[in-house]
Every structure is written in C-alpha cells, then in structure tokens.
mmCIF file of C-alpha atoms in Angstrom:
data_model
loop_
_atom_site.group_PDB
_atom_site.id
_atom_site.type_symbol
_atom_site.label_atom_id
_atom_site.label_comp_id
_atom_site.label_asym_id
_atom_site.label_seq_id
_atom_site.Cartn_x
_atom_site.Cartn_y
_atom_site.Cartn_z
ATOM 1 C CA MET M 1 -56.144 29.521 -55.933
ATOM 2 C CA GLU M 2 -58.387 27.376 -53.727
ATOM 3 C CA ASN M 3 -57.966 23.895 -52.187
ATOM 4 C CA ASN M 4 -61.232 22.073 -51.389
ATOM 5 C CA GLY M 5 -62.931 25.429 -51.172
ATOM 6 C CA ILE M 6 -60.303 26.899 -48.796
ATOM 7 C CA PRO M 7 -58.620 30.041 -50.089
ATOM 8 C CA ALA M 8 -54.844 29.874 -50.502
ATOM 9 C CA SER M 9 -54.381 32.805 -48.152
ATOM 10 C CA ALA M 10 -56.215 30.885 -45.440
ATOM 11 C CA LEU M 11 -54.032 27.838 -45.998
ATOM 12 C CA LEU M 12 -50.903 29.955 -45.641
ATOM 13 C CA GLU M 13 -52.226 31.496 -42.428
ATOM 14 C CA TYR M 14 -53.179 28.067 -41.057
ATOM 15 C CA GLY M 15 -49.715 26.721 -41.888
ATOM 16 C CA HIS M 16 -48.105 29.632 -40.027
ATOM 17 C CA VAL M 17 -50.249 28.972 -36.950
ATOM 18 C CA PHE M 18 -49.480 25.250 -37.104
ATOM 19 C CA GLU M 19 -45.725 25.857 -37.305
ATOM 20 C CA LYS M 20 -45.942 28.321 -34.390
ATOM 21 C CA LYS M 21 -47.881 25.836 -32.245
ATOM 22 C CA ARG M 22 -45.471 23.043 -33.147
ATOM 23 C CA GLY M 23 -42.524 25.282 -32.194
ATOM 24 C CA ASN M 24 -44.111 26.091 -28.821
ATOM 25 C CA THR M 25 -44.774 22.384 -28.226
ATOM 26 C CA MET M 26 -41.130 21.515 -28.950
ATOM 27 C CA LYS M 27 -39.960 24.235 -26.555
ATOM 28 C CA LYS M 28 -42.200 22.823 -23.805
ATOM 29 C CA ILE M 29 -40.909 19.295 -24.441
ATOM 30 C CA LEU M 30 -37.274 20.478 -24.302
ATOM 31 C CA LEU M 31 -37.935 22.496 -21.129
ATOM 32 C CA SER M 32 -39.672 19.561 -19.447
ATOM 33 C CA THR M 33 -36.851 17.193 -20.406
ATOM 34 C CA THR M 34 -34.254 19.610 -19.050
ATOM 35 C CA MET M 35 -36.127 20.024 -15.744
ATOM 36 C CA LEU M 36 -36.452 16.258 -15.373
ATOM 37 C CA ALA M 37 -32.723 15.866 -15.959
ATOM 38 C CA LEU M 38 -31.966 18.538 -13.386
ATOM 39 C CA PHE M 39 -34.244 17.001 -10.772
ATOM 40 C CA ALA M 40 -32.870 13.538 -11.525
ATOM 41 C CA GLY M 41 -29.371 14.904 -10.826
ATOM 42 C CA ALA M 42 -30.559 16.606 -7.642
ATOM 43 C CA ALA M 43 -32.168 13.398 -6.446
ATOM 44 C CA SER M 44 -28.723 11.742 -6.329
ATOM 45 C CA ALA M 45 -27.447 14.475 -3.987
ATOM 46 C CA GLU M 46 -28.337 14.837 -0.303
ATOM 47 C CA VAL M 47 -28.604 18.166 1.502
ATOM 48 C CA THR M 48 -29.501 18.005 5.197
ATOM 49 C CA LEU M 49 -29.940 20.355 8.128
ATOM 50 C CA SER M 50 -28.991 19.316 11.647
ATOM 51 C CA GLY M 51 -27.971 21.111 14.780
ATOM 52 C CA SER M 52 -28.256 21.648 18.487
ATOM 53 C CA GLY M 53 -29.510 24.199 20.968
ATOM 54 C CA ARG M 54 -29.100 24.913 24.653
ATOM 55 C CA PHE M 55 -30.254 27.477 27.189
ATOM 56 C CA GLY M 56 -30.124 27.907 30.949
ATOM 57 C CA LEU M 57 -28.498 29.678 33.875
ATOM 58 C CA ASP M 58 -24.739 30.049 34.178
ATOM 59 C CA TYR M 59 -23.009 31.057 37.432
ATOM 60 C CA ALA M 60 -19.341 32.093 37.713
ATOM 61 C CA GLU M 61 -17.817 33.280 40.963
ATOM 62 C CA ASN M 62 -15.897 36.582 40.621
ATOM 63 C CA ARG M 63 -16.933 37.022 36.980
ATOM 64 C CA SER M 64 -15.121 40.080 35.526
ATOM 65 C CA ASN M 65 -13.414 41.515 32.443
ATOM 66 C CA GLY M 66 -10.126 40.006 33.620
ATOM 67 C CA ALA M 67 -8.280 43.328 33.791
ATOM 68 C CA ASP M 68 -4.936 43.474 35.603
ATOM 69 C CA ILE M 69 -4.216 47.238 35.455
ATOM 70 C CA PRO M 70 -5.336 48.995 38.675
ATOM 71 C CA GLY M 71 -8.580 50.891 38.290
ATOM 72 C CA THR M 72 -9.710 49.036 35.140
ATOM 73 C CA LEU M 73 -11.215 45.890 36.681
ATOM 74 C CA VAL M 74 -14.956 45.638 36.001
ATOM 75 C CA GLU M 75 -17.041 43.054 37.830
ATOM 76 C CA PHE M 76 -19.925 41.427 35.957
ATOM 77 C CA SER M 77 -23.108 39.781 37.155
ATOM 78 C CA GLU M 78 -22.152 36.354 38.464
ATOM 79 C CA THR M 79 -25.393 34.707 37.285
ATOM 80 C CA GLN M 80 -26.322 35.081 33.618
ATOM 81 C CA LEU M 81 -28.552 33.490 30.992
ATOM 82 C CA ALA M 82 -26.524 31.372 28.598
ATOM 83 C CA TYR M 83 -27.807 30.112 25.243
ATOM 84 C CA ARG M 84 -26.574 28.883 21.870
ATOM 85 C CA LEU M 85 -28.197 27.780 18.610
ATOM 86 C CA ARG M 86 -26.122 25.882 16.042
ATOM 87 C CA ILE M 87 -27.268 24.800 12.564
ATOM 88 C CA ASN M 88 -25.187 22.538 10.308
ATOM 89 C CA VAL M 89 -25.764 22.542 6.550
ATOM 90 C CA ASP M 90 -24.373 19.330 5.030
ATOM 91 C CA ALA M 91 -24.323 18.406 1.350
ATOM 92 C CA LYS M 92 -23.017 15.185 -0.170
ATOM 93 C CA PHE M 93 -23.428 12.787 -3.063
ATOM 94 C CA GLU M 94 -22.073 9.369 -3.917
ATOM 95 C CA ALA M 95 -20.451 8.898 -7.310
ATOM 96 C CA ASP M 96 -20.958 5.785 -9.425
ATOM 97 C CA ASN M 97 -17.600 4.438 -8.227
ATOM 98 C CA GLY M 98 -18.746 4.561 -4.578
ATOM 99 C CA VAL M 99 -16.706 7.635 -3.599
ATOM 100 C CA THR M 100 -18.610 10.186 -1.481
ATOM 101 C CA TYR M 101 -18.060 13.921 -1.963
ATOM 102 C CA GLY M 102 -19.457 16.507 0.423
ATOM 103 C CA GLY M 103 -19.106 19.637 2.494
ATOM 104 C CA ARG M 104 -20.353 21.515 5.534
ATOM 105 C CA ILE M 105 -20.953 25.058 6.692
ATOM 106 C CA ARG M 106 -22.238 26.007 10.142
ATOM 107 C CA PHE M 107 -24.541 28.842 11.256
ATOM 108 C CA GLN M 108 -24.329 29.773 14.933
ATOM 109 C CA ASN M 109 -25.266 32.366 17.524
ATOM 110 C CA SER M 110 -24.744 32.471 21.291
ATOM 111 C CA ASN M 111 -25.090 34.920 24.148
ATOM 112 C CA GLY M 112 -22.463 37.623 23.964
ATOM 113 C CA SER M 113 -22.447 37.628 20.137
ATOM 114 C CA THR M 114 -23.851 40.627 18.289
ATOM 115 C CA ALA M 115 -25.193 38.470 15.441
ATOM 116 C CA ALA M 116 -25.252 34.955 14.062
ATOM 117 C CA SER M 117 -22.380 34.071 11.732
ATOM 118 C CA PHE M 118 -21.515 31.447 9.134
ATOM 119 C CA SER M 119 -18.404 29.324 9.451
ATOM 120 C CA PRO M 120 -15.936 28.993 6.571
ATOM 121 C CA ALA M 121 -16.605 25.950 4.406
ATOM 122 C CA MET M 122 -15.227 22.451 4.856
ATOM 123 C CA LEU M 123 -15.153 20.064 1.857
ATOM 124 C CA TYR M 124 -14.367 16.368 1.937
ATOM 125 C CA ILE M 125 -13.987 13.144 -0.018
ATOM 126 C CA GLU M 126 -14.567 9.727 1.566
ATOM 127 C CA ALA M 127 -14.161 6.116 0.458
ATOM 128 C CA SER M 128 -13.261 2.723 1.954
ATOM 129 C CA GLY M 129 -12.697 4.029 5.475
ATOM 130 C CA VAL M 130 -10.548 6.981 4.341
ATOM 131 C CA ARG M 131 -11.742 10.575 4.725
ATOM 132 C CA VAL M 132 -9.904 13.709 3.562
ATOM 133 C CA GLU M 133 -11.103 17.244 4.428
ATOM 134 C CA VAL M 134 -9.886 20.641 3.195
ATOM 135 C CA GLY M 135 -10.668 24.248 4.123
ATOM 136 C CA ASN M 136 -12.127 24.766 7.595
ATOM 137 C CA SER M 137 -11.224 21.192 8.394
ATOM 138 C CA ASN M 138 -11.335 19.211 11.599
ATOM 139 C CA THR M 139 -7.969 18.521 13.221
ATOM 140 C CA ALA M 140 -6.451 15.314 14.483
ATOM 141 C CA TYR M 141 -5.818 16.648 17.986
ATOM 142 C CA ASP M 142 -9.347 17.962 18.511
ATOM 143 C CA SER M 143 -10.916 14.781 17.040
ATOM 144 C CA VAL M 144 -9.151 12.187 19.200
ATOM 145 C CA ALA M 145 -11.363 9.907 21.305
ATOM 146 C CA LEU M 146 -11.770 10.385 25.102
ATOM 147 C CA MET M 147 -10.403 13.948 25.237
ATOM 148 C CA TYR M 148 -13.728 15.546 26.180
ATOM 149 C CA ASN M 149 -15.203 12.681 28.213
ATOM 150 C CA PRO M 150 -14.919 14.547 31.569
ATOM 151 C CA GLU M 151 -17.424 17.212 30.425
ATOM 152 C CA ILE M 152 -20.581 17.783 32.482
ATOM 153 C CA GLY M 153 -23.476 20.248 32.672
ATOM 154 C CA PHE M 154 -25.819 21.542 29.985
ATOM 155 C CA GLN M 155 -22.900 23.502 28.462
ATOM 156 C CA GLU M 156 -20.752 20.325 28.339
ATOM 157 C CA ARG M 157 -17.532 21.722 29.805
ATOM 158 C CA SER M 158 -14.867 20.651 32.285
ATOM 159 C CA PHE M 159 -11.670 21.888 33.900
ATOM 160 C CA GLY M 160 -10.409 18.452 32.920
ATOM 161 C CA ASP M 161 -10.490 19.503 29.256
ATOM 162 C CA PRO M 162 -7.181 20.561 27.632
ATOM 163 C CA GLN M 163 -6.139 24.008 28.890
ATOM 164 C CA GLY M 164 -3.933 24.827 25.875
ATOM 165 C CA ASN M 165 -4.435 26.354 22.428
ATOM 166 C CA TYR M 166 -4.994 24.322 19.250
ATOM 167 C CA TYR M 167 -7.078 24.491 16.109
ATOM 168 C CA SER M 168 -10.381 22.740 15.452
ATOM 169 C CA PHE M 169 -13.299 23.128 13.054
ATOM 170 C CA ASN M 170 -14.170 26.828 13.433
ATOM 171 C CA SER M 171 -17.878 27.265 14.229
ATOM 172 C CA GLY M 172 -17.936 30.982 13.389
ATOM 173 C CA ALA M 173 -16.154 33.338 11.033
ATOM 174 C CA TYR M 174 -12.359 33.461 11.135
ATOM 175 C CA SER M 175 -10.731 36.336 12.994
ATOM 176 C CA ALA M 176 -9.098 39.118 10.981
ATOM 177 C CA ASP M 177 -5.576 37.681 11.387
ATOM 178 C CA GLU M 178 -6.732 34.248 10.154
ATOM 179 C CA ALA M 179 -8.560 35.289 6.992
ATOM 180 C CA ASN M 180 -6.196 33.116 4.927
ATOM 181 C CA ARG M 181 -6.259 30.110 7.262
ATOM 182 C CA VAL M 182 -6.620 26.762 5.496
ATOM 183 C CA GLY M 183 -6.391 23.179 6.747
ATOM 184 C CA ILE M 184 -6.222 19.616 5.517
ATOM 185 C CA TYR M 185 -7.266 16.578 7.570
ATOM 186 C CA ALA M 186 -7.029 12.862 6.836
ATOM 187 C CA ALA M 187 -8.535 9.966 8.791
ATOM 188 C CA TYR M 188 -8.590 6.194 8.383
ATOM 189 C CA SER M 189 -10.803 3.794 10.330
ATOM 190 C CA TYR M 190 -10.646 0.015 10.364
ATOM 191 C CA SER M 191 -11.775 -2.596 12.897
ATOM 192 C CA GLY M 192 -11.736 -0.375 15.987
ATOM 193 C CA VAL M 193 -8.597 1.546 14.988
ATOM 194 C CA ASN M 194 -8.808 5.260 14.087
ATOM 195 C CA LEU M 195 -5.750 7.054 12.698
ATOM 196 C CA LYS M 196 -5.782 10.818 12.033
ATOM 197 C CA ALA M 197 -3.436 13.549 10.840
ATOM 198 C CA SER M 198 -3.930 17.236 10.062
ATOM 199 C CA TYR M 199 -2.056 20.316 8.910
ATOM 200 C CA VAL M 200 -3.297 23.915 9.285
ATOM 201 C CA GLN M 201 -1.743 27.088 7.870
ATOM 202 C CA SER M 202 -2.874 30.022 9.993
ATOM 203 C CA ASP M 203 -2.017 32.274 7.042
ATOM 204 C CA GLN M 204 -1.143 30.551 3.777
ATOM 205 C CA ASN M 205 0.145 33.863 2.399
ATOM 206 C CA ALA M 206 2.839 34.224 5.096
ATOM 207 C CA THR M 207 6.153 32.552 5.888
ATOM 208 C CA GLY M 208 8.478 32.553 8.891
ATOM 209 C CA GLY M 209 7.551 32.581 12.556
ATOM 210 C CA THR M 210 8.067 34.297 15.883
ATOM 211 C CA SER M 211 8.083 32.336 19.129
ATOM 212 C CA GLY M 212 4.892 32.673 21.125
ATOM 213 C CA VAL M 213 2.938 34.527 18.405
ATOM 214 C CA LYS M 214 0.097 33.255 16.202
ATOM 215 C CA GLY M 215 -1.816 34.360 13.140
ATOM 216 C CA THR M 216 0.111 36.368 10.536
ATOM 217 C CA ASP M 217 3.493 35.023 11.657
ATOM 218 C CA GLY M 218 2.778 32.010 9.457
ATOM 219 C CA ALA M 219 3.370 29.287 12.080
ATOM 220 C CA ASP M 220 1.754 26.084 10.800
ATOM 221 C CA GLU M 221 0.032 23.585 13.069
ATOM 222 C CA SER M 222 0.573 19.850 12.566
ATOM 223 C CA SER M 223 -1.122 17.142 14.616
ATOM 224 C CA ILE M 224 -1.510 13.371 14.725
ATOM 225 C CA ALA M 225 -3.851 11.152 16.735
ATOM 226 C CA ALA M 226 -4.784 7.509 17.195
ATOM 227 C CA ASP M 227 -7.361 5.640 19.236
ATOM 228 C CA PHE M 228 -8.276 1.983 19.561
ATOM 229 C CA THR M 229 -11.275 0.220 21.087
ATOM 230 C CA THR M 230 -11.387 -3.444 21.936
ATOM 231 C CA GLY M 231 -14.151 -4.881 24.077
ATOM 232 C CA GLN M 232 -14.682 -2.612 27.075
ATOM 233 C CA PHE M 233 -11.341 -0.788 26.763
ATOM 234 C CA THR M 234 -10.443 2.330 24.750
ATOM 235 C CA VAL M 235 -7.017 3.962 24.561
ATOM 236 C CA ALA M 236 -6.120 7.170 22.742
ATOM 237 C CA ALA M 237 -3.163 9.497 22.149
ATOM 238 C CA ALA M 238 -2.562 12.744 20.252
ATOM 239 C CA TYR M 239 0.197 15.273 19.651
ATOM 240 C CA VAL M 240 0.195 18.769 18.134
ATOM 241 C CA ASP M 241 3.093 20.966 17.008
ATOM 242 C CA ASN M 242 2.698 24.792 16.908
ATOM 243 C CA GLY M 243 -0.821 24.521 18.327
ATOM 244 C CA ALA M 244 -3.205 27.265 17.098
ATOM 245 C CA GLY M 245 -0.363 28.696 14.987
ATOM 246 C CA ILE M 246 1.685 29.623 18.073
ATOM 247 C CA GLU M 247 5.363 28.996 17.367
ATOM 248 C CA GLY M 248 6.835 26.498 19.861
ATOM 249 C CA ASN M 249 3.472 25.437 21.301
ATOM 250 C CA TYR M 250 3.553 21.646 21.710
ATOM 251 C CA LEU M 251 0.671 19.722 23.288
ATOM 252 C CA THR M 252 0.251 16.039 24.149
ATOM 253 C CA PHE M 253 -2.781 13.981 25.159
ATOM 254 C CA VAL M 254 -2.988 10.389 26.412
ATOM 255 C CA GLY M 255 -6.212 8.786 27.623
ATOM 256 C CA ALA M 256 -7.682 5.435 28.628
ATOM 257 C CA ALA M 257 -11.225 4.404 29.543
ATOM 258 C CA TYR M 258 -12.949 1.273 30.790
ATOM 259 C CA LYS M 259 -16.668 0.629 30.296
ATOM 260 C CA PHE M 260 -17.473 -1.593 33.262
ATOM 261 C CA SER M 261 -21.160 -1.991 32.282
ATOM 262 C CA ASP M 262 -23.776 -0.619 29.899
ATOM 263 C CA ALA M 263 -24.591 1.918 32.611
ATOM 264 C CA GLY M 264 -21.158 3.268 33.490
ATOM 265 C CA SER M 265 -17.519 3.905 32.676
ATOM 266 C CA VAL M 266 -14.349 5.381 34.175
ATOM 267 C CA GLY M 267 -11.341 7.007 32.541
ATOM 268 C CA LEU M 268 -8.017 8.733 33.059
ATOM 269 C CA ASN M 269 -6.679 11.584 30.864
ATOM 270 C CA TYR M 270 -3.256 13.238 30.736
ATOM 271 C CA ASN M 271 -2.729 16.650 29.078
ATOM 272 C CA ASP M 272 0.492 18.555 28.462
ATOM 273 C CA ASN M 273 -1.077 21.939 27.701
ATOM 274 C CA GLY M 274 1.836 23.670 25.953
ATOM 275 C CA ILE M 275 2.338 27.430 26.241
ATOM 276 C CA SER M 276 0.099 30.489 26.179
ATOM 277 C CA GLU M 277 0.074 33.040 23.370
ATOM 278 C CA ALA M 278 2.143 36.162 24.029
ATOM 279 C CA SER M 279 -0.102 39.213 24.308
ATOM 280 C CA ALA M 280 0.495 42.912 23.681
ATOM 281 C CA ALA M 281 -0.468 45.618 26.153
ATOM 282 C CA THR M 282 -4.050 46.892 26.047
ATOM 283 C CA SER M 283 -6.013 49.572 27.884
ATOM 284 C CA ILE M 284 -6.818 47.099 30.663
ATOM 285 C CA ASN M 285 -3.974 44.549 30.537
ATOM 286 C CA VAL M 286 -0.194 44.699 30.557
ATOM 287 C CA ALA M 287 1.853 42.887 27.937
ATOM 288 C CA ALA M 288 2.428 39.213 28.762
ATOM 289 C CA PRO M 289 5.026 36.768 27.404
ATOM 290 C CA SER M 290 4.303 33.133 26.605
ATOM 291 C CA VAL M 291 4.248 30.943 29.719
ATOM 292 C CA SER M 292 3.858 27.234 30.330
ATOM 293 C CA LEU M 293 0.269 26.138 30.935
ATOM 294 C CA GLY M 294 1.434 23.045 32.779
ATOM 295 C CA LYS M 295 0.276 19.467 32.771
ATOM 296 C CA THR M 296 -2.985 18.029 34.098
ATOM 297 C CA ILE M 297 -4.164 14.557 35.066
ATOM 298 C CA THR M 298 -7.921 13.980 35.212
ATOM 299 C CA LEU M 299 -9.835 11.047 36.664
ATOM 300 C CA TYR M 300 -13.493 10.904 35.613
ATOM 301 C CA GLY M 301 -16.498 8.614 35.582
ATOM 302 C CA ASN M 302 -20.222 8.421 34.891
ATOM 303 C CA TYR M 303 -23.111 6.110 35.771
ATOM 304 C CA THR M 304 -26.739 5.990 34.623
ATOM 305 C CA ILE M 305 -29.561 4.887 36.913
ATOM 306 C CA ASN M 306 -33.320 5.319 36.431
ATOM 307 C CA GLY M 307 -32.802 7.627 33.465
ATOM 308 C CA ILE M 308 -30.399 9.927 35.339
ATOM 309 C CA THR M 309 -26.720 10.071 34.323
ATOM 310 C CA LEU M 310 -24.360 11.095 37.130
ATOM 311 C CA GLY M 311 -20.874 12.306 36.196
ATOM 312 C CA GLY M 312 -17.863 13.690 37.931
ATOM 313 C CA TYR M 313 -14.143 14.345 37.675
ATOM 314 C CA VAL M 314 -11.057 15.381 39.656
ATOM 315 C CA SER M 315 -8.220 17.188 37.854
ATOM 316 C CA ASP M 316 -4.766 18.012 39.206
ATOM 317 C CA SER M 317 -2.387 20.585 37.638
ATOM 318 C CA ASP M 318 1.357 20.967 38.188
ATOM 319 C CA VAL M 319 1.184 24.772 37.779
ATOM 320 C CA ASP M 320 2.450 26.542 40.904
ATOM 321 C CA ASN M 321 -0.273 27.368 43.468
ATOM 322 C CA ALA M 322 -2.998 25.716 41.385
ATOM 323 C CA ASP M 323 -5.855 24.157 43.334
ATOM 324 C CA THR M 324 -7.229 20.723 42.527
ATOM 325 C CA ALA M 325 -10.205 21.184 40.211
ATOM 326 C CA TYR M 326 -13.309 19.015 40.475
ATOM 327 C CA GLY M 327 -16.880 18.828 39.277
ATOM 328 C CA LEU M 328 -20.130 16.926 39.781
ATOM 329 C CA GLY M 329 -23.001 16.847 37.321
ATOM 330 C CA ALA M 330 -26.286 15.167 36.494
ATOM 331 C CA ALA M 331 -28.370 14.828 33.335
ATOM 332 C CA TYR M 332 -31.945 13.600 32.830
ATOM 333 C CA ASP M 333 -33.424 12.500 29.513
ATOM 334 C CA LEU M 334 -36.617 14.452 28.747
ATOM 335 C CA GLY M 335 -37.396 12.407 25.644
ATOM 336 C CA GLY M 336 -35.709 14.356 22.856
ATOM 337 C CA ALA M 337 -34.030 16.917 25.112
ATOM 338 C CA THR M 338 -31.824 16.723 28.203
ATOM 339 C CA LEU M 339 -32.055 18.593 31.487
ATOM 340 C CA ALA M 340 -28.523 18.931 32.858
ATOM 341 C CA GLY M 341 -26.589 20.782 35.512
ATOM 342 C CA ALA M 342 -23.193 20.834 37.186
ATOM 343 C CA VAL M 343 -21.151 22.413 39.968
ATOM 344 C CA GLU M 344 -17.385 22.827 39.518
ATOM 345 C CA SER M 345 -14.378 24.328 41.272
ATOM 346 C CA GLY M 346 -11.499 25.518 39.090
ATOM 347 C CA PHE M 347 -7.715 25.574 39.417
ATOM 348 C CA GLY M 348 -7.988 29.075 40.897
ATOM 349 C CA GLY M 349 -10.501 27.993 43.523
ATOM 350 C CA ASP M 350 -13.507 29.857 42.051
ATOM 351 C CA LEU M 351 -16.831 28.064 41.702
ATOM 352 C CA ARG M 352 -18.959 27.848 38.583
ATOM 353 C CA ALA M 353 -22.271 26.117 37.979
ATOM 354 C CA ASP M 354 -24.951 25.751 35.331
ATOM 355 C CA LEU M 355 -28.466 24.366 34.960
ATOM 356 C CA GLY M 356 -30.380 24.183 31.716
ATOM 357 C CA VAL M 357 -31.699 22.236 28.751
ATOM 358 C CA ARG M 358 -29.868 21.055 25.661
ATOM 359 C CA MET M 359 -31.328 19.438 22.548
ATOM 360 C CA SER M 360 -30.264 18.009 19.195
ATOM 361 C CA PHE M 361 -32.245 18.054 15.971
#
C-alpha cells in the first residue's frame, strides 16, 4: 500500500521517528519545568558566608603547661604567633506568613589546633521580635549586653571578662563528654528592651548530678538575661544556674554604661564568677576540688580620636591575694581591617600583651 507515492513501510518508520522525537521533546520540557521550579524555590532562600580573621604576636609572661607536680612543669616560649580564621555558613528563608526559618554552622581553625573543625548546627525560627534557637544555641548569659565591653587588643580579651564557666554557642566540635549536648534559647526585643532565656542539657541522655562535676553527670544549665537602652544609658543583668553543666555553679552579672559622646563611653561591670570544675589527678596535676572563683568589679572606658580608639579597664577581685588587674589598648581603622594592640596585667601579677590585625568579611 502506498500513500501519495510513499510506501506504507516508510510511513510507519516516519511515524515511529516522529513519536520518538515528540517523546524526547516532552522529556526536555518536563525537565526544564522542574529545573525552573527548583531554582524558583532556591531563589526564595538565602545562603550566606561571613566570618572574621586575626593574626599577630601574643606575649604571656611565665607561659607554661600549668603543671603543679614537681618536675613536670614545662615552660613555653613567652612570645608566639597567634591566629584564627572563622567562617559562618548561614541559611534562611522567609515563609509567606512572614516567619523566618534558618540555621548556622561555623568552620574554624586557630593556632594550637591540629585541624579546622565544624561546629554543631544551630536552627532557629524568628517572627515579630521573637527568636527561638535549638541545637548548638546561643545562651542568655553569654548574649547579655555590656558583658564583653572591657575587651581590648586584636584578640579582644580582658581580665574584666567573666572568670567563671558557662555555655555559649560552641565554635568547634563538642568534646567527647558533651556529644549529646542540646540547647534551646529564646529572645524577645521591643523598643530598646531585650529579654532572653536559655536551657542547655550537657547530656540529654543522662539524669542526676554530682556537685562540682560537668558533662555526663547530666547537670542542666539555665540562664536568663535582660538589657535596656534609653538615650545614652544602657543597663544589663544576667543569671545562670549550673553554669557549663557544673552542679551548683551559679553566676551573676550586672552592668551599666554611659555613652557621653559619639566618640566615647564608660561602664561598670560586676561579676559573681561561681565555682570551678572539680578535676581529677593527671600526670602533671593533682586532683582539685571545686573552689569559689570570687567576684570582680570592672571599670572600663574607650574614646576615639583621629581614627584611633583608646580603651582601658581596671578590675578588682575579692579572691585572696589577687592583684588588681588592668589593661590599656589601642585600635586603628585600616579601612576594612583593624590594627590593634594591648598590654595587660592579670590577677596573678603576670603581664600579657598582643599586637596584630583583625578583619571581618
């Protein structure tokens, strides 16, 4: 049979080719539509990288391994190169109802570490001034305003910081005895008022507790914090129970600051530092029970002139035989990076100093 001079066999073959081409075309259309849908969904999400870096010289008088058993003390070089690189990976998206969902992991390496490590994940939900985090969450105590204002130097540290133990967002991997650590954090902000609360289980598989011990004893940390800013004044307070999972470790912070001009401010911080963690005997240290870490009061201030920020603090501790700690520092804006340095004297009378560059990106 022929059709317009075309053999039937040819028509059958042509029809087969046509159906095959049409099938391939439909597959391409479906694939393209699927890819567009996927990319349209991805466009509504936001994944960002941010971080910070620092490097410079760090000096510590009488730097050692801290051994207290005779014959085991090892002295280290007092001047060393200090550095750290920190990368934050943040992902979030906003739902149609205006609620934001997101999470963060952190990648970090610093001198003294054998390799870079990822932090455990933190996930959050946020809407109308309320934020709730789970996992490797922030904590109320560590997030309170003013607590770290006395810090100076390119490593941003101070003897006026809290001297006790408490949880915070963990920048590296958890230690072996905190593999099952999990936290929850809630914060509310409105018109200059910030209210925060957090709860951390050092091991959500364990129960019970032993005084002065952390980790697998199952001691749970709870903390609350509040700060308020009005005009040039800021006040803040925070409290933590069983800080860092150490049973019976209670810490308190109260702070106030006054911004007397756009160039400068002064502040006063009070810290009740709780107790230390009891430690077992090692090859270089004897066993040590929990002891009080005392209370500190720190007066600090800073002032910027001609692009240079000058800062300083004086901190007094009620621990027996403790010296008055103090520090002076300066920082200069390099246009995207900061050159900073500081000289400090600690509660034990030893000096430390640093000079280097820090940057954010």
